[in-house]
Coordinates of C-alpha atoms and ligand atoms in Angstrom, one line a residue:
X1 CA -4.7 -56.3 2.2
X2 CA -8.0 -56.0 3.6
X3 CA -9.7 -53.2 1.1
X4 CA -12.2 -51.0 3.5
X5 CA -10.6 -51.6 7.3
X6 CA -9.3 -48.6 9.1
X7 CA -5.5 -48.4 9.5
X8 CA -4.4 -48.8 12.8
X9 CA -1.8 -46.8 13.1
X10 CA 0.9 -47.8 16.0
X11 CA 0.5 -44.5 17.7
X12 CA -2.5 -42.1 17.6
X13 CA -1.4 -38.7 16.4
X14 CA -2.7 -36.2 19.2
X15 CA -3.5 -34.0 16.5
X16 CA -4.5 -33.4 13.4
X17 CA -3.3 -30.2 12.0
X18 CA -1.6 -27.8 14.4
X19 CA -1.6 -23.8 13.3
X20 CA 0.7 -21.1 14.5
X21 CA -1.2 -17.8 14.3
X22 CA -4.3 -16.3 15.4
X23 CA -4.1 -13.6 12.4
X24 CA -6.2 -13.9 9.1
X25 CA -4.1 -16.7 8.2
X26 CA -4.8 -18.7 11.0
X27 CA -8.4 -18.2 11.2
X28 CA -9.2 -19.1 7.6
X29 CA -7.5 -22.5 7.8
X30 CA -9.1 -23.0 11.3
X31 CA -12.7 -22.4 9.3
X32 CA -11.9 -24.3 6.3
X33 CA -10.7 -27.3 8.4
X34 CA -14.1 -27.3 10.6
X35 CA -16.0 -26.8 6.8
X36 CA -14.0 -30.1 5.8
X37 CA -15.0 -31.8 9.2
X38 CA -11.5 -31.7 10.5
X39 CA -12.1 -30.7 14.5
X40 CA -9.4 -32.2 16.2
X41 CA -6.6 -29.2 15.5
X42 CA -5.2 -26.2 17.7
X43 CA -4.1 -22.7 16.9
X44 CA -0.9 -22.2 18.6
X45 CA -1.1 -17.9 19.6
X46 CA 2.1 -16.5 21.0
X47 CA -0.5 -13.4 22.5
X48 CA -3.6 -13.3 24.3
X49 CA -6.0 -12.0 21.6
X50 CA -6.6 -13.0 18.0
X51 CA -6.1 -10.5 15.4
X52 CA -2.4 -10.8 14.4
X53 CA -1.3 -7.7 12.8
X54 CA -4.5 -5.7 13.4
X55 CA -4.3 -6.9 17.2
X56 CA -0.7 -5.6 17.0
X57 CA -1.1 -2.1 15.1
X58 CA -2.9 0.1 17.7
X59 CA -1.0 3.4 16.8
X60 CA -2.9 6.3 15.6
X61 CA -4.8 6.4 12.6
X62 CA -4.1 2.8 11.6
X63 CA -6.3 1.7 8.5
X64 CA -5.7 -0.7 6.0
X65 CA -5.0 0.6 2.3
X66 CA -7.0 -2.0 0.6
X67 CA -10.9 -1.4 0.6
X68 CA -12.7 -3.2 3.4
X69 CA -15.0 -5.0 1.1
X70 CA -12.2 -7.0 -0.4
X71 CA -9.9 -7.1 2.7
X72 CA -12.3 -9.9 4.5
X73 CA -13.0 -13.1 3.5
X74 CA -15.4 -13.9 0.1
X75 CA -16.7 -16.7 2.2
X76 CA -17.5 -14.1 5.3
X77 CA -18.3 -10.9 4.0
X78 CA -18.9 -7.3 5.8
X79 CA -22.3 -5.3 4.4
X80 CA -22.0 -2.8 7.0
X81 CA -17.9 -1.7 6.5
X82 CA -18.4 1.9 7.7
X83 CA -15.7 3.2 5.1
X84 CA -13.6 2.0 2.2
X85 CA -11.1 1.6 4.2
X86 CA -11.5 0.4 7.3
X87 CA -9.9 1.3 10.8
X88 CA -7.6 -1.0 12.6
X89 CA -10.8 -1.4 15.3
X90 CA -13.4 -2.4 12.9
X91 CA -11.0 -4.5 11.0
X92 CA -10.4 -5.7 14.5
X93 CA -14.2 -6.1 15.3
X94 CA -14.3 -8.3 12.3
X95 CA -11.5 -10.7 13.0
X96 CA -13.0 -11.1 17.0
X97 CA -16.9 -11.6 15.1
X98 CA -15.5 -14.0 12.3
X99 CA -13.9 -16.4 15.0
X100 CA -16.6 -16.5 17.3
X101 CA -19.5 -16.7 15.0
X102 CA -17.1 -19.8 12.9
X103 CA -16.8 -20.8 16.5
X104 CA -12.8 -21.2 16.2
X105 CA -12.3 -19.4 19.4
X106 CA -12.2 -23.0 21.3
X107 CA -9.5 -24.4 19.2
X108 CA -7.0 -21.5 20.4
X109 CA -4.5 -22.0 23.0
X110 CA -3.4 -18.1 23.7
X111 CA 0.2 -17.0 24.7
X112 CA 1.4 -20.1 23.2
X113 CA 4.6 -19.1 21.8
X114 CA 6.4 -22.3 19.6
X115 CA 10.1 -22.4 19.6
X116 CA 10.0 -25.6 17.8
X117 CA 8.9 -27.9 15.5
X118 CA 10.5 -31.6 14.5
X119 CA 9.3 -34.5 12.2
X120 CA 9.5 -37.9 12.5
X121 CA 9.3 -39.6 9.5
X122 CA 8.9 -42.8 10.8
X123 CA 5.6 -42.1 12.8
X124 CA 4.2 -38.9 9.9
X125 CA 4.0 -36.6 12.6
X126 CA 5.0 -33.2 14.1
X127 CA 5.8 -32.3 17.1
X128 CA 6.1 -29.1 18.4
X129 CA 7.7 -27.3 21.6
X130 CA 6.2 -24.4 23.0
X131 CA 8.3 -21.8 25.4
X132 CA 6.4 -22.8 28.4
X133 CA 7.2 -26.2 27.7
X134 CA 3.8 -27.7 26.1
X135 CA 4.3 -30.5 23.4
X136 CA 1.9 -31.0 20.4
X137 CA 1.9 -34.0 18.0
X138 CA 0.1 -33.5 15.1
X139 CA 0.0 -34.5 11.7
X140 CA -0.2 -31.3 9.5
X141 CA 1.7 -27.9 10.8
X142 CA 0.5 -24.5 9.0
X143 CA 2.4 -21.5 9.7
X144 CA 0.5 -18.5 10.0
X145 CA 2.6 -16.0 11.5
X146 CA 3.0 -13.6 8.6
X147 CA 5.6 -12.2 8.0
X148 CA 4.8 -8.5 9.6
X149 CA 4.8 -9.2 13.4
X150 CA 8.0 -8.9 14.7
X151 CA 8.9 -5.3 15.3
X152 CA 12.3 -4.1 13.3
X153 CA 14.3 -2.1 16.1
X154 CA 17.0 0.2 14.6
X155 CA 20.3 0.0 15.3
X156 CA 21.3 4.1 15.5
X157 CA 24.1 4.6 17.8
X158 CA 23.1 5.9 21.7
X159 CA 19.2 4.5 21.4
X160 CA 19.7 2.4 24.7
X161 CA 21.6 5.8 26.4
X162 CA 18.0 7.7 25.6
X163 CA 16.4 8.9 29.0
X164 CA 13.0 9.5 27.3
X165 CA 10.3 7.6 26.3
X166 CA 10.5 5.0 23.5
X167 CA 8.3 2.8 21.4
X168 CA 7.7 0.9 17.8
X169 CA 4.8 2.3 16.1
X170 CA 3.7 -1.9 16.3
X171 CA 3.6 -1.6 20.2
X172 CA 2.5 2.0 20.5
X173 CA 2.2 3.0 24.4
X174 CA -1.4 4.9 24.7
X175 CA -0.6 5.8 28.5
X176 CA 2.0 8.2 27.4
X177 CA 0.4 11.2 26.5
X178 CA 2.2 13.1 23.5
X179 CA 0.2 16.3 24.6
X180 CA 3.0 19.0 24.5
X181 CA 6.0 16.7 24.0
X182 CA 8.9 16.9 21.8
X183 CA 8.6 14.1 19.7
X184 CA 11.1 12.6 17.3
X185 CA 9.7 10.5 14.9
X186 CA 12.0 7.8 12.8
X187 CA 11.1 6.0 9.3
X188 CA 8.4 7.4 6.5
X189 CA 6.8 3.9 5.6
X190 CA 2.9 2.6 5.6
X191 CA 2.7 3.1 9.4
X192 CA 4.6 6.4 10.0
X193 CA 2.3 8.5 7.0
X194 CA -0.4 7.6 9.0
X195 CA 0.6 7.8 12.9
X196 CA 2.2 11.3 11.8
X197 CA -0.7 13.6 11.1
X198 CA -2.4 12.4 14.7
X199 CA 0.7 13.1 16.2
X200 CA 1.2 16.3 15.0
X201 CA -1.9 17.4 16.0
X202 CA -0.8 16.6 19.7
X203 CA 2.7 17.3 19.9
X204 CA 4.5 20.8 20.7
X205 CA 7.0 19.4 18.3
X206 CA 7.5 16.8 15.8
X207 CA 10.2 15.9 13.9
X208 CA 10.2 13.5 10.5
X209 CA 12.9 12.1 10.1
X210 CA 13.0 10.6 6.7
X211 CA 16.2 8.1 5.2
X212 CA 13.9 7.0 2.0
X213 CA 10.6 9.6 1.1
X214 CA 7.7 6.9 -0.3
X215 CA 5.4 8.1 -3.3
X216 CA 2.3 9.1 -1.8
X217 CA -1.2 9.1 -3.6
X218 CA -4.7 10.1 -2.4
X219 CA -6.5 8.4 -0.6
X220 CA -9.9 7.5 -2.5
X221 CA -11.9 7.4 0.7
X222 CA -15.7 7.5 1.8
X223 CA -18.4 6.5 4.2
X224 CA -20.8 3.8 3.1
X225 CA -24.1 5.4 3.6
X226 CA -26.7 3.4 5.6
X227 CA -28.8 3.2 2.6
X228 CA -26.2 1.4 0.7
X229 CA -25.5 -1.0 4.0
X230 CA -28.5 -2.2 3.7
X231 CA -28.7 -2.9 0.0
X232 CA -25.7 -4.9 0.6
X233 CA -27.4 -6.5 3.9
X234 CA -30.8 -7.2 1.7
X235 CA -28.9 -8.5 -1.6
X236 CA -25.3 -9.8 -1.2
X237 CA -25.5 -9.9 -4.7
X238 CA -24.4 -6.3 -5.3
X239 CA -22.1 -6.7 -2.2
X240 CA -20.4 -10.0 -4.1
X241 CA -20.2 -7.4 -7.5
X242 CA -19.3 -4.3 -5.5
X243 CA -15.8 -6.8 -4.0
X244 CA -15.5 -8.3 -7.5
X245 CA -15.1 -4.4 -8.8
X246 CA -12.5 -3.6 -6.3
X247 CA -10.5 -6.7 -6.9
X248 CA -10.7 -6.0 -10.9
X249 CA -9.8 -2.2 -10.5
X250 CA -7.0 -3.0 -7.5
X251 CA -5.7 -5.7 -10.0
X252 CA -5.3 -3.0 -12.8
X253 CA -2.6 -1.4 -11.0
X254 CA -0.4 -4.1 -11.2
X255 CA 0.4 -3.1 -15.2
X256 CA 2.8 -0.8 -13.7
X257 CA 5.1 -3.2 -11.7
X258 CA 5.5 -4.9 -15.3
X259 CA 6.1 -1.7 -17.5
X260 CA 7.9 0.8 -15.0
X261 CA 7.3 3.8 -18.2
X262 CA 3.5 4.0 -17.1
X263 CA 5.1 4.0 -13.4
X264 CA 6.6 6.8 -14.6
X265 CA 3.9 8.6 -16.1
X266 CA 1.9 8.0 -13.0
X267 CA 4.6 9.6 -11.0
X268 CA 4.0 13.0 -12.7
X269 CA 1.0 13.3 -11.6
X270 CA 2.1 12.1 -8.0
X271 CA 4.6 15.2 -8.2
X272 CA 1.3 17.5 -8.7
X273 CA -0.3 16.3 -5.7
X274 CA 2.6 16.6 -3.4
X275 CA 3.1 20.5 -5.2
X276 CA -0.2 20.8 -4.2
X277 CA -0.8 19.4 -0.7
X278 CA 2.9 21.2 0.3
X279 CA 3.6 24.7 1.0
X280 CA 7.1 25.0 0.8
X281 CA 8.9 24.1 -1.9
X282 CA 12.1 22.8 -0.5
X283 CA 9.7 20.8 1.7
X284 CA 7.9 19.3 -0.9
X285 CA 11.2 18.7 -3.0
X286 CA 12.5 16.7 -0.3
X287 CA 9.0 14.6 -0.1
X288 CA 9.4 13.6 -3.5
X289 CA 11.1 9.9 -4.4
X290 CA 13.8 10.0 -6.6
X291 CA 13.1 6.5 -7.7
X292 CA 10.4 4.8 -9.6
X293 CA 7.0 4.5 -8.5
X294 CA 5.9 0.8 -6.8
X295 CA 10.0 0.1 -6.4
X296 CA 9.1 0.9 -2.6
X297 CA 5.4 0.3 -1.2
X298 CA 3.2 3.0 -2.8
X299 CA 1.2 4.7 -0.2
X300 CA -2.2 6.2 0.2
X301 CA -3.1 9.1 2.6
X302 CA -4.7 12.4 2.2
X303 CA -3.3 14.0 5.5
X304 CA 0.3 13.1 5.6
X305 CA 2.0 16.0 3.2
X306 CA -0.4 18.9 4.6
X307 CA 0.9 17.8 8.4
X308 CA 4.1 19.3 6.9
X309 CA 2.5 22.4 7.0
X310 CA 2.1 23.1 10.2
X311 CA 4.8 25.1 12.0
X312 CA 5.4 22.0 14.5
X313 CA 6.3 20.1 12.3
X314 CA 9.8 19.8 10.7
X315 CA 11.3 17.2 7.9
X316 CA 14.2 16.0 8.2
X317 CA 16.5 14.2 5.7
X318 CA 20.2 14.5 6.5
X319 CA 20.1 10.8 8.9
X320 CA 21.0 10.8 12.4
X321 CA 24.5 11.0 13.7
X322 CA 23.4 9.5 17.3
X323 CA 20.8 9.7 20.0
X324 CA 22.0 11.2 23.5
X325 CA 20.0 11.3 26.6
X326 CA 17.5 13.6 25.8
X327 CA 18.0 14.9 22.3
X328 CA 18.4 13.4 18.8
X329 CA 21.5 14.7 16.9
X330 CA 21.3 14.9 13.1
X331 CA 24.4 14.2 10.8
X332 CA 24.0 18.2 10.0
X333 CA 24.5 19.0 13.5
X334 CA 21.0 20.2 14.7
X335 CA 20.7 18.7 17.9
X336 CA 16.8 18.1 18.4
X337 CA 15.0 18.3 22.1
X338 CA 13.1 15.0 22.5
X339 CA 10.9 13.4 25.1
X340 CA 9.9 10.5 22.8
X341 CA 11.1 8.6 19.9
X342 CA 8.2 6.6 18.1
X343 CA 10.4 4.0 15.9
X344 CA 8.1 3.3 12.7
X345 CA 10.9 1.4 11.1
X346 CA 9.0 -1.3 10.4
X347 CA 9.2 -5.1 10.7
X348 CA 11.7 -8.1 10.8
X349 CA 10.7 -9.8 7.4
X350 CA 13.0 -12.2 6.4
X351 CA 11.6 -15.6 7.7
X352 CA 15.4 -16.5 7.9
X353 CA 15.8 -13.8 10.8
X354 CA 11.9 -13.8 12.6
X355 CA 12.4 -17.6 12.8
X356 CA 15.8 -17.8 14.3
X357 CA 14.6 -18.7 17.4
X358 CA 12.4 -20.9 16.3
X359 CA 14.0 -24.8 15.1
X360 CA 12.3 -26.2 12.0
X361 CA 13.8 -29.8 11.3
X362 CA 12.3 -31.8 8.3
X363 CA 13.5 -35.6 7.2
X364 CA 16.5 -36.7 6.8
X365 CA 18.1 -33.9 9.6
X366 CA 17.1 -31.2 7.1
X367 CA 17.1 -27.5 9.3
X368 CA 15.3 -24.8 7.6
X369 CA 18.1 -22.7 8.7
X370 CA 20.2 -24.1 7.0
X371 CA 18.1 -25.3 3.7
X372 CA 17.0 -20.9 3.5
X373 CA 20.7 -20.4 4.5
X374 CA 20.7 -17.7 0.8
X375 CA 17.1 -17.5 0.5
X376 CA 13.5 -18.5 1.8
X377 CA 11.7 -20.5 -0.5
X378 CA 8.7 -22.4 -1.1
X379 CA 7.0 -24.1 -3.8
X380 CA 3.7 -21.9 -4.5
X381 CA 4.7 -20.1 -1.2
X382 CA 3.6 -22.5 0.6
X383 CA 5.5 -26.2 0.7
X384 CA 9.0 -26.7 1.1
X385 CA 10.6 -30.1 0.0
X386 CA 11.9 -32.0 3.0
X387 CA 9.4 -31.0 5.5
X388 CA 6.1 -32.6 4.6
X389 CA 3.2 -31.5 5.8
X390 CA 4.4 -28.1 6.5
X391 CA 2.7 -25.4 4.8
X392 CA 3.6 -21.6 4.8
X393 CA 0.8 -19.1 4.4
X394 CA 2.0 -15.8 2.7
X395 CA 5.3 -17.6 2.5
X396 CA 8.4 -16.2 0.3
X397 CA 7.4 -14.4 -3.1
X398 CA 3.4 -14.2 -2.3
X399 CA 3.0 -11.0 -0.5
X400 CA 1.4 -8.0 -2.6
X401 CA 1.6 -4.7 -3.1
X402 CA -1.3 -4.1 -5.5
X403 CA -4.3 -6.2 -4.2
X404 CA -5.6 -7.7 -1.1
X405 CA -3.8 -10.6 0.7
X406 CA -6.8 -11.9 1.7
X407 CA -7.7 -13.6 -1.5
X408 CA -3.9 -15.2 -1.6
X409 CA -4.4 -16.3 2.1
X410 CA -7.9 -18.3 0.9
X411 CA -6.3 -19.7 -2.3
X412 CA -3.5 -21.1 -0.1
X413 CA -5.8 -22.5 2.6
X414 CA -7.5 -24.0 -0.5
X415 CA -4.4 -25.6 -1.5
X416 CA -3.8 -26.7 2.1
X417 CA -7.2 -28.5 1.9
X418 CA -6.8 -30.0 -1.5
X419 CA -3.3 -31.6 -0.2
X420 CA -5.3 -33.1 3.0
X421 CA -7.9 -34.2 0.4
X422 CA -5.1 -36.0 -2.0
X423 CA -3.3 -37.7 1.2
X424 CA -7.0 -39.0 2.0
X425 CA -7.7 -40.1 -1.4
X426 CA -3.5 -42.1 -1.7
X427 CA -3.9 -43.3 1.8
X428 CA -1.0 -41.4 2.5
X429 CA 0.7 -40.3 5.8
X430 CA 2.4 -37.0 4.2
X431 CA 3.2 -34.8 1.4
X432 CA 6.7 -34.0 0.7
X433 CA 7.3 -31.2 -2.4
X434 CA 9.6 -32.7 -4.7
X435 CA 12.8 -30.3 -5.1
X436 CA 13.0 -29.9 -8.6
X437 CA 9.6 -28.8 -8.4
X438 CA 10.6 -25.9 -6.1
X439 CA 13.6 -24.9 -8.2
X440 CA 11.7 -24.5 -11.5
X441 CA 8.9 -22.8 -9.8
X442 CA 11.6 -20.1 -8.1
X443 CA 13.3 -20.0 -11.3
X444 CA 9.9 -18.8 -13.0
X445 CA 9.4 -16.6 -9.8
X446 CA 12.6 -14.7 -9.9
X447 CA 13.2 -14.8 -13.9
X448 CA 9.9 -12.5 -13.9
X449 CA 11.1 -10.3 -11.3
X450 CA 13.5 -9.1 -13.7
X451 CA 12.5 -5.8 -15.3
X452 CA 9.9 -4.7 -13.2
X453 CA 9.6 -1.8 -11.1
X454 CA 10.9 -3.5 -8.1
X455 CA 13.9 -4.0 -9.2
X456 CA 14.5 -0.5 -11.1
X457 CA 16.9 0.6 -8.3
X458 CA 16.0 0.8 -4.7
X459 CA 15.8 -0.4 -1.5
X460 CA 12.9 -2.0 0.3
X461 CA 11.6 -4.5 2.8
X462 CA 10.4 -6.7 -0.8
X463 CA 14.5 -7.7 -1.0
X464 CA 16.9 -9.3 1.0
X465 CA 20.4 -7.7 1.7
X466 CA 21.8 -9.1 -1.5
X467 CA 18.9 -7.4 -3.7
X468 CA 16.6 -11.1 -4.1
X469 CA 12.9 -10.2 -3.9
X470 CA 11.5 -13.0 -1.5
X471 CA 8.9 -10.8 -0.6
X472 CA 6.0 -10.6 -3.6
X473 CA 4.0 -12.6 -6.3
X474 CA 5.3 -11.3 -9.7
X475 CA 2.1 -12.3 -11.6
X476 CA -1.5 -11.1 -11.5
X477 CA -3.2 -12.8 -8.7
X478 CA -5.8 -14.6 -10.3
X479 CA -3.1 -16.8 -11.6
X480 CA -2.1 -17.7 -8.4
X481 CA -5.5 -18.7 -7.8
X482 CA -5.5 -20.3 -11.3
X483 CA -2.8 -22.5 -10.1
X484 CA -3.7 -23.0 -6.7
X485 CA -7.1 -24.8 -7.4
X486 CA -5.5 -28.2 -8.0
X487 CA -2.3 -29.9 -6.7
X488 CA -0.4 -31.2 -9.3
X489 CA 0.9 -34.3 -7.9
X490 CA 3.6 -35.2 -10.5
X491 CA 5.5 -32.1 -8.0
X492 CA 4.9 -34.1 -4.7
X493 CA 5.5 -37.2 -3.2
X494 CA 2.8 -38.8 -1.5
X495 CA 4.3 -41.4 1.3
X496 CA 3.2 -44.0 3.3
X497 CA 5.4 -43.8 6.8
X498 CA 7.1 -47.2 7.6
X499 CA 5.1 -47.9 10.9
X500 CA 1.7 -46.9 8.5
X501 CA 3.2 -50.1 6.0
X502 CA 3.8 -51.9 9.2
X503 CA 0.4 -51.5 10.3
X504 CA -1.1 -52.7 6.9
X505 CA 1.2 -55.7 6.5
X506 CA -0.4 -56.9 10.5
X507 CA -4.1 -55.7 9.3
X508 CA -3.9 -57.5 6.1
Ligands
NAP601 P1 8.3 0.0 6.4 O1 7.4 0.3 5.2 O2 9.4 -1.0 6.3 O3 9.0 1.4 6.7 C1 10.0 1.5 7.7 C2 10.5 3.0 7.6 O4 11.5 3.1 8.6 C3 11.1 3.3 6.2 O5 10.9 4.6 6.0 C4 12.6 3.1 6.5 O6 13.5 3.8 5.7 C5 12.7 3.5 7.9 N1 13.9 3.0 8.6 C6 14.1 1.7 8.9 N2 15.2 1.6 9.6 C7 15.7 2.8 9.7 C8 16.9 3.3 10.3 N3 17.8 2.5 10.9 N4 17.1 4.6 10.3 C9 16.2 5.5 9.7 N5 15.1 5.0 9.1 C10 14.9 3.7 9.1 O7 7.5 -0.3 7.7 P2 6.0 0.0 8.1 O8 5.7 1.4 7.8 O9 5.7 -0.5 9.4 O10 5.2 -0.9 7.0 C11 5.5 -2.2 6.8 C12 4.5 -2.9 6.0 O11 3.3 -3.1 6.8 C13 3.9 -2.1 4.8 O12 4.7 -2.1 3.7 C14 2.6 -2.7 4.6 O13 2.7 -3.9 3.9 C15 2.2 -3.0 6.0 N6 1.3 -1.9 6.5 C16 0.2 -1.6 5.9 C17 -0.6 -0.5 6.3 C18 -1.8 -0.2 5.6 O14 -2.5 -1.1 5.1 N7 -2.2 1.0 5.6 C19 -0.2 0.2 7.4 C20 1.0 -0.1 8.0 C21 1.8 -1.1 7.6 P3 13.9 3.3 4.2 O15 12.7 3.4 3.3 O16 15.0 4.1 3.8 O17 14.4 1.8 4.5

């Protein structure tokens, strides 16, 4: 073999990495890709506009509940946040201004929608299908689609009979004006506690209605002062400690998840504040979880239990018997006027449901569908053996709850890079995760589930029907950093495609 000459391979790949998503996720592989000198990729984006999630969640009052200092990228940082918590426009702002100043916005292809994606093991590459009938070849395939963007519609009888207006809190309609209007309001989760108080300030009527109540704590909000902008402007320094703080005290709060007794301690003091924000007793009693604290989402929010004071505004807990043309019937017969229904009920997580119409076939005729069939799963939450060169950003069991996704999004694009870096280094056409590797790592996963607050007896989006958490990363996340620096290679296979040996064997 001749040592230094280029491979030839027998056909060009068109591509080298192809990424589905224009969210954070997307962006931050599409920067660290151009950082590593990798330009010749695309970002696949089913929409028009970059953003994902914040491009999506217009409704309201939208904020994030992590601060804005730590919920941006360490390698793009903000000194001029105007709050703790930023709004979904200036989180917004910031996604538009981080892909045009990383100049990424050339490397999208908008409303882009993939419906499939197929390897060839024989060539290394991907190739995926598009709904308006577009092809990409590409060597590396990162999906970025999160697992928040398709909009969870309930299934309550008479919805499709209602004559009114409807809409998910994910695709709020802003040219219907709520001024005056009966609205009925369905699901109490991160989106709801915070499109309610605006709507309630509009409406002639709102009505909660609530299946599961979420624990609720203040909101520890402030404006940065434009003194303190620029002293994070003049000395990043302090910005860099300022982020390091939040992550360290946001980190704290995952002692909790592991011992559910100081859950439980911090619950009492939760049971003040809503005694304390709530007029009426009854009211307040029916605000108040009956489960532990952190087994659902906790929630932040300073104006969600006062809207209940307000005389158009009415809780409701009994469930909903059915929807008719123009009212909403409860299953303790109130039937309720409505013009509108606003659905905040949330999103489709399961990757086994928001992917169904989109075909993932690995080597050896290996279907995703079929290989998640009881579960997702991926090694690190990101690799899955069988399809190399795939890689899953906040794949199964590394969302959060506690701390920003941000940083897990950057130590998996990390990953992502050190795997391009190793198949450089082998001379290798792809990476394929070794399945024992996979099941020992979801044994470890799911084994420390057990006995934390999550699974103390309730029902979230975190689990699947049968009660699995798929969802969340039961460790403290600078372990997952810890062991995303480095792939260990004795979990992968590193292969050479046969046309790639073909190739050498002619060359040499
Ligand atoms: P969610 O937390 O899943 O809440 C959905 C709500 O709808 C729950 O109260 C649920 O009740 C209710 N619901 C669902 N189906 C129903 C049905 N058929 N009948 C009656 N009620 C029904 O959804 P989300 O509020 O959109 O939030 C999803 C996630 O997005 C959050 O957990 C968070 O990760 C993210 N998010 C973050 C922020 C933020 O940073 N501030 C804001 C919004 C969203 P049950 O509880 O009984 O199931």
């Amino acid at each position: 073999m001749t040592s230094q000459a280029p491979i030839q391979k027998p056909e060009q790949r068109s591509l080298d990495a192809v990424i589905v998503g224009a969210g954070f996720g997307g962006l931050c592989t599409a920067i660290k890709l151009r950082e590593a000198g990798i330009e010749n990729f695309v970002i696949l984006e089913k929409f028009g506009e970059v953003g994902g999630t914040w491009r999506d969640n217009t409704y309201p009052g939208a904020a994030c509940d992590v601060q804005s200092h730590l919920y941006s990228f360490s390698f793009a940082g903000k000194p001029d946040w105007n709050y703790r918590y930023g709004g979904q426009q200036e989180i917004r702002d910031y996604i538009e201004n981080t892909t045009d100043e990383y100049g990424i916005r050339p490397f999208i292809r908008f409303n882009q929608e993939v419906n499939g994606a197929h390897f060839d093991e024989q060539r290394g590459v991907w190739t995926l299908t598009t709904e308006n009938g577009d092809v990409y070849t590409t060597q590396h395939f990162v999906l970025a689609t999160g697992p928040l963007h398709e909009p969870s519609y309930p299934n309550i009888p008479g919805l499709d009979r209602f004559q009114g207006k409807v809409f998910h809190s994910a695709r709020w309609d802003h040219d219907y004006d709520l001024t005056d209007k009966n609205v009925v309001s369905i699901g109490t989760g991160a989106s709801a506690i915070q499109y309610v108080p605006e709507v309630a300030r509009q409406a002639k009527k709102l009505h909660v209605m609530q299946r599961t109540p979420a624990w609720i704590i203040p909101r520890d909000t402030r404006a940065y002062p434009a003194i303190e902008k620029r002293i994070f402007r003049r000395l990043p320094l302090l910005r860099k400690l300022h982020r390091a703080r939040l992550y360290w005290t946001n980190e704290s709060r995952v002692w909790p998840v592991f011992h559910p007794s100081l859950a439980k301690g911090l619950q009492q003091l939760t049971k003040l504040f809503i005694r304390h924000q709530v007029n009426d007793k009854e009211t307040a009693r029916k605000l108040t979880p009956s489960y532990t604290m952190g087994c659902k989402r906790i929630l932040i929010s300073n104006d969600y239990y006062p809207a209940f004071n307000r005389d158009n505004v009415e809780l409701h807990t009994s469930g909903i018997a059915e929807i008719r043309e123009n009212s909403v019937v409860t299953k303790d017969g109130q039937e309720l006027p409505a013009d509108c229904i606003i659905l905040g009920t949330g999103f489709v997580v399961d990757p086994r449901q928001y992917m169904r119409g989109f075909e993932v076939t690995g080597v050896n005729g290996h279907r995703l569908q079929d290989d998640w069939a009881d579960a997702s799963r991926a090694y690190m939450g990101i690799t899955v053996p069988n399809y190399p060169n795939f890689y899953l950003l906040v794949g199964p069991n590394t969302g959060l709850g506690h701390n920003s996704i941000i940083f897990m999004i950057e130590c998996q694009v990390h990953y992502i890079m050190e795997c391009l870096k190793l198949l450089r280094q082998k001379n290798a056409d792809y990476i394929d995760t070794r399945q024992q590797a996979l099941d020992e790592f979801d044994e470890e996963v799911q084994n420390n589930i057990e006995g934390t607050v999550w699974t103390s007896g309730c029902q979230s989006w975190y689990q699947q029907e049968d009660g699995r958490n798929v969802a969340l990363w039961p460790f403290s996340t600078w372990k997952y950093w810890l062991r995303t620096r480095r792939v260990d290679t004795s979990k992968h296979r590193f292969v050479q495609c046969p046309a790639t040996v073909n190739a050498e064997a002619e060359n040499a």
